[in-house]
Structure formats: C-alpha cells, structure tokens
Amino acid sequence: MNKFKGILFDFDGVIGRTMEDNYTAWKNVLSQFGIELTKDEYFLLEGVNTIELAKLLLSKNGKDTNRAAEIVKAKEEYYLKNNNFSLYEGVEETIHTLKGNGYLLAIVSAANFSRLSNTLYPALLKEFNTVITGDKIDRGKPFPDPYLTAAKELGIEPSECLVVENAPIGIEAAKNAGMYCIAITSTLDKKYLSKADKIIGNFSMLLDEIEPQ
C-alpha cells in the first residue's frame, strides 16, 4: 500500500472516543424538543454534518427545521460541558509513526472545528497537515467534498489517499471521492461497514496495513 501519500482520518469514533458523549448530548437536547433518538439510529447517522443531522431529525419528527442551528448550538454547549474525552488506544503512537514515515495526515470530520480543537490535545492536533470540519464545507458526507477538499489541501490526488472511517456514511464519502478506505469496528459491527475496502478491529492494527514510505 505504499502508493499512498496521505492518510485521512475521521475524528469521532476513529481518533476520539467521543460517540457516547455525543449521543448523550444529542439525546438530551432533542428530548427538549420532543424528539427521541436511539443510540443505534445515531451511530448509523454518524458522519452527517451537524446542521444537516439536526434538520433531518427535526423533519423526520414533524418539527420546524428552522430550529436546527439552535439545536446544534445547545448540543455543542452540552457536549463541551459534560464530555469525558479520550483517545482510542494506540492513536498517539500510530499518528507519530505515520508522520515519521513521511505520510501527510488529515482529519476529515463532520464535527465543528471549535469542538474538535477544544477536545483534541493541541500537541496531537499539530501532527495533522490539515483539518477539514463540517463548518468549513458546503456539502458534507456522504458527498465526496470533505475528502476531496482534504486531498486538495494536501496537494495530492484522491487515488493517493487512504481513508480511515468507522461508519457507513463516512465510508460512502470516501468511496465517492475515489479513495481507498479502511474501516474500524470501534462503534459498529462489521456488517455495517461492508463497503469499505478493508475492515480492522482497532486503531493499533493500522500500521499492519500501511507500509512505510
């Protein structure tokens, strides 16, 4: 796999162990609007831009979609006050190794940059050559735009990118961008990740799949 020059990572559920806290934040805020959100429903929707996710859930429940921004603001505030952020095992070591091996690195996430930058450790954030977040682009996952934007900022072709994802919508975005995708079963069973080119069990297994430059 040494044809790759860049490794592009989703954030929630791949780098950060954030899915449970994000779900709790969404569930808490949505309940105030009379909307029930199950964990299975949320985990399968992971990767959708936060505003689009709020609009989707409002519309599905017959609510006014104009309140999407209000919901997202409340959700992000709840998350920042109540999260217990941690990295998945092996993340720091793997990122440092890939960087040392000459790979260009990017985070490509539906999260807002403010939340991501306020939770990810600054020293680790600096390891990434670019960070593409949901508030920086017009069309989020499953459209290819986030990953294509990252490739452009890294100065490489989509075919030179390897994507690491954990959810169907993110995998679809990577494949729509013409990129190779490895999925990690960190939050969902492998049956939901079948469109990925490769499925692995945890972040630490990445180095077995990616050759040094």
Short mmCIF file of C-alpha atoms in Angstrom, two decimals, residues 21-198:
data_model
loop_
_atom_site.label_atom_id
_atom_site.label_comp_id
_atom_site.label_asym_id
_atom_site.label_seq_id
_atom_site.Cartn_x
_atom_site.Cartn_y
_atom_site.Cartn_z
CA ASP A 21 -20.76 11.61 24.83
CA ASN A 22 -22.03 12.99 21.53
CA TYR A 23 -25.04 10.71 21.68
CA THR A 24 -25.83 11.81 25.23
CA ALA A 25 -25.62 15.46 24.18
CA TRP A 26 -27.89 14.96 21.17
CA LYS A 27 -30.37 12.89 23.17
CA ASN A 28 -30.54 15.44 25.99
CA VAL A 29 -31.13 18.43 23.71
CA LEU A 30 -33.51 16.68 21.32
CA SER A 31 -35.67 15.47 24.20
CA GLN A 32 -36.40 19.13 24.98
CA PHE A 33 -37.94 19.35 21.50
CA GLY A 34 -39.99 16.19 21.95
CA ILE A 35 -37.67 14.06 19.82
CA GLU A 36 -36.40 10.64 20.85
CA LEU A 37 -33.08 9.47 19.42
CA THR A 38 -31.87 5.91 19.87
CA LYS A 39 -28.19 5.04 20.08
CA ASP A 40 -28.40 2.70 17.08
CA GLU A 41 -30.04 5.43 15.00
CA TYR A 42 -27.38 7.98 15.93
CA PHE A 43 -24.40 5.69 15.41
CA LEU A 44 -25.57 4.83 11.89
CA LEU A 45 -26.00 8.54 11.09
CA GLU A 46 -22.53 9.44 12.36
CA GLY A 47 -20.65 11.50 9.81
CA VAL A 48 -23.56 13.69 8.74
CA ASN A 49 -22.90 17.43 9.13
CA THR A 50 -24.33 18.57 12.47
CA ILE A 51 -26.73 21.11 10.97
CA GLU A 52 -27.93 18.59 8.39
CA LEU A 53 -28.36 15.97 11.11
CA ALA A 54 -30.48 18.35 13.18
CA LYS A 55 -32.61 19.21 10.13
CA LEU A 56 -33.02 15.52 9.30
CA LEU A 57 -34.20 14.64 12.80
CA LEU A 58 -36.50 17.65 13.02
CA SER A 59 -38.07 16.88 9.65
CA LYS A 60 -38.46 13.19 10.48
CA ASN A 61 -40.37 14.13 13.62
CA GLY A 62 -42.54 16.80 12.01
CA LYS A 63 -40.73 19.72 13.66
CA ASP A 64 -39.63 23.10 12.32
CA THR A 65 -36.26 22.66 10.60
CA ASN A 66 -35.52 26.36 11.10
CA ARG A 67 -34.58 25.47 14.68
CA ALA A 68 -31.65 23.31 13.56
CA ALA A 69 -28.99 25.91 14.38
CA GLU A 70 -30.49 26.40 17.84
CA ILE A 71 -30.34 22.66 18.49
CA VAL A 72 -26.75 22.33 17.28
CA LYS A 73 -25.63 25.25 19.46
CA ALA A 74 -27.26 23.70 22.53
CA LYS A 75 -25.84 20.26 21.70
CA GLU A 76 -22.28 21.56 21.33
CA GLU A 77 -22.54 23.53 24.58
CA TYR A 78 -23.82 20.45 26.42
CA TYR A 79 -21.02 18.31 24.97
CA LEU A 80 -18.23 20.73 25.89
CA LYS A 81 -19.50 20.95 29.48
CA ASN A 82 -20.08 17.22 30.00
CA ASN A 83 -17.68 15.21 27.83
CA ASN A 84 -15.06 12.76 29.07
CA PHE A 85 -12.76 12.92 26.07
CA SER A 86 -10.13 10.27 25.49
CA LEU A 87 -8.26 8.80 22.54
CA TYR A 88 -8.60 5.24 21.37
CA GLU A 89 -5.70 3.02 22.36
CA GLY A 90 -2.74 3.34 20.02
CA VAL A 91 -3.80 6.61 18.39
CA GLU A 92 -0.89 8.79 19.52
CA GLU A 93 1.76 6.19 18.77
CA THR A 94 0.29 5.37 15.36
CA ILE A 95 -0.05 9.02 14.32
CA HIS A 96 3.53 9.77 15.38
CA THR A 97 4.79 6.72 13.47
CA LEU A 98 2.89 7.61 10.29
CA LYS A 99 4.12 11.20 10.48
CA GLY A 100 7.67 9.99 10.99
CA ASN A 101 7.30 7.68 8.00
CA GLY A 102 6.60 10.67 5.77
CA TYR A 103 2.84 10.48 5.32
CA LEU A 104 0.69 13.60 5.01
CA LEU A 105 -2.08 13.47 7.62
CA ALA A 106 -5.55 14.99 7.73
CA ILE A 107 -8.62 14.94 9.93
CA VAL A 108 -11.89 14.98 7.97
CA SER A 109 -14.84 15.29 10.31
CA ALA A 110 -18.46 16.42 10.43
CA ALA A 111 -17.68 18.00 13.80
CA ASN A 112 -17.44 21.76 14.14
CA PHE A 113 -13.85 22.96 14.36
CA SER A 114 -14.46 24.63 17.72
CA ARG A 115 -15.49 21.35 19.34
CA LEU A 116 -12.70 19.36 17.75
CA SER A 117 -9.99 21.87 18.65
CA ASN A 118 -11.30 22.21 22.20
CA THR A 119 -11.17 18.47 22.83
CA LEU A 120 -8.23 17.05 20.86
CA TYR A 121 -4.88 17.55 22.58
CA PRO A 122 -3.05 20.51 20.94
CA ALA A 123 0.21 18.59 20.54
CA LEU A 124 -1.57 15.84 18.61
CA LEU A 125 -3.65 18.27 16.55
CA LYS A 126 -0.40 19.83 15.31
CA GLU A 127 0.63 16.50 13.78
CA PHE A 128 -2.04 16.89 11.10
CA ASN A 129 -1.25 18.82 7.94
CA THR A 130 -4.86 19.90 7.51
CA VAL A 131 -8.17 19.64 9.35
CA ILE A 132 -11.45 19.68 7.43
CA THR A 133 -14.56 20.10 9.59
CA GLY A 134 -18.27 20.27 8.89
CA ASP A 135 -18.43 24.03 9.28
CA LYS A 136 -15.77 24.55 6.58
CA ILE A 137 -17.60 22.98 3.64
CA ASP A 138 -21.00 23.30 1.98
CA ARG A 139 -21.71 19.63 1.33
CA GLY A 140 -20.74 17.08 3.95
CA LYS A 141 -20.55 13.30 3.97
CA PRO A 142 -21.75 11.16 2.17
CA PHE A 143 -20.82 13.63 -0.58
CA PRO A 144 -17.13 13.36 -1.51
CA ASP A 145 -16.47 17.07 -0.89
CA PRO A 146 -14.84 16.78 2.58
CA TYR A 147 -12.33 14.19 1.43
CA LEU A 148 -11.68 15.86 -1.91
CA THR A 149 -11.07 19.15 -0.09
CA ALA A 150 -8.55 17.45 2.19
CA ALA A 151 -6.71 15.91 -0.78
CA LYS A 152 -6.56 19.29 -2.49
CA GLU A 153 -5.18 20.97 0.63
CA LEU A 154 -2.57 18.22 0.98
CA GLY A 155 -1.63 18.67 -2.68
CA ILE A 156 -2.20 15.03 -3.64
CA GLU A 157 -4.58 13.04 -5.84
CA PRO A 158 -7.60 11.16 -4.42
CA SER A 159 -6.01 7.89 -5.56
CA GLU A 160 -3.04 8.70 -3.30
CA CYS A 161 -5.26 8.93 -0.21
CA LEU A 162 -6.13 6.25 2.32
CA VAL A 163 -9.18 6.99 4.48
CA VAL A 164 -9.85 5.61 7.96
CA GLU A 165 -13.54 5.55 8.89
CA ASN A 166 -15.96 3.91 11.33
CA ALA A 167 -19.42 4.48 9.85
CA PRO A 168 -21.31 3.79 6.59
CA ILE A 169 -21.83 7.45 5.67
CA GLY A 170 -18.13 8.21 6.00
CA ILE A 171 -17.19 5.13 4.01
CA GLU A 172 -19.60 6.19 1.27
CA ALA A 173 -18.00 9.65 1.19
CA ALA A 174 -14.52 8.15 0.86
CA LYS A 175 -15.56 5.81 -1.94
CA ASN A 176 -17.43 8.63 -3.71
CA ALA A 177 -14.14 10.54 -3.61
CA GLY A 178 -12.34 7.64 -5.29
CA MET A 179 -10.26 6.79 -2.24
CA TYR A 180 -9.22 3.53 -0.58
CA CYS A 181 -10.99 3.10 2.76
CA ILE A 182 -10.17 1.12 5.87
CA ALA A 183 -13.00 0.81 8.41
CA ILE A 184 -12.54 0.22 12.13
CA THR A 185 -15.17 -1.68 14.14
CA SER A 186 -14.90 0.78 17.03
CA THR A 187 -18.58 1.73 17.12
CA LEU A 188 -20.43 -0.54 14.68
CA ASP A 189 -20.41 -4.20 13.73
CA LYS A 190 -18.57 -5.06 10.53
CA LYS A 191 -21.87 -5.89 8.80
CA TYR A 192 -22.50 -2.12 8.58
CA LEU A 193 -19.03 -1.45 7.14
CA SER A 194 -19.10 -3.79 4.16
CA LYS A 195 -18.48 -1.07 1.55
CA ALA A 196 -15.00 -0.41 2.95
CA ASP A 197 -12.02 -1.94 1.15
CA LYS A 198 -10.71 -3.39 4.41
#
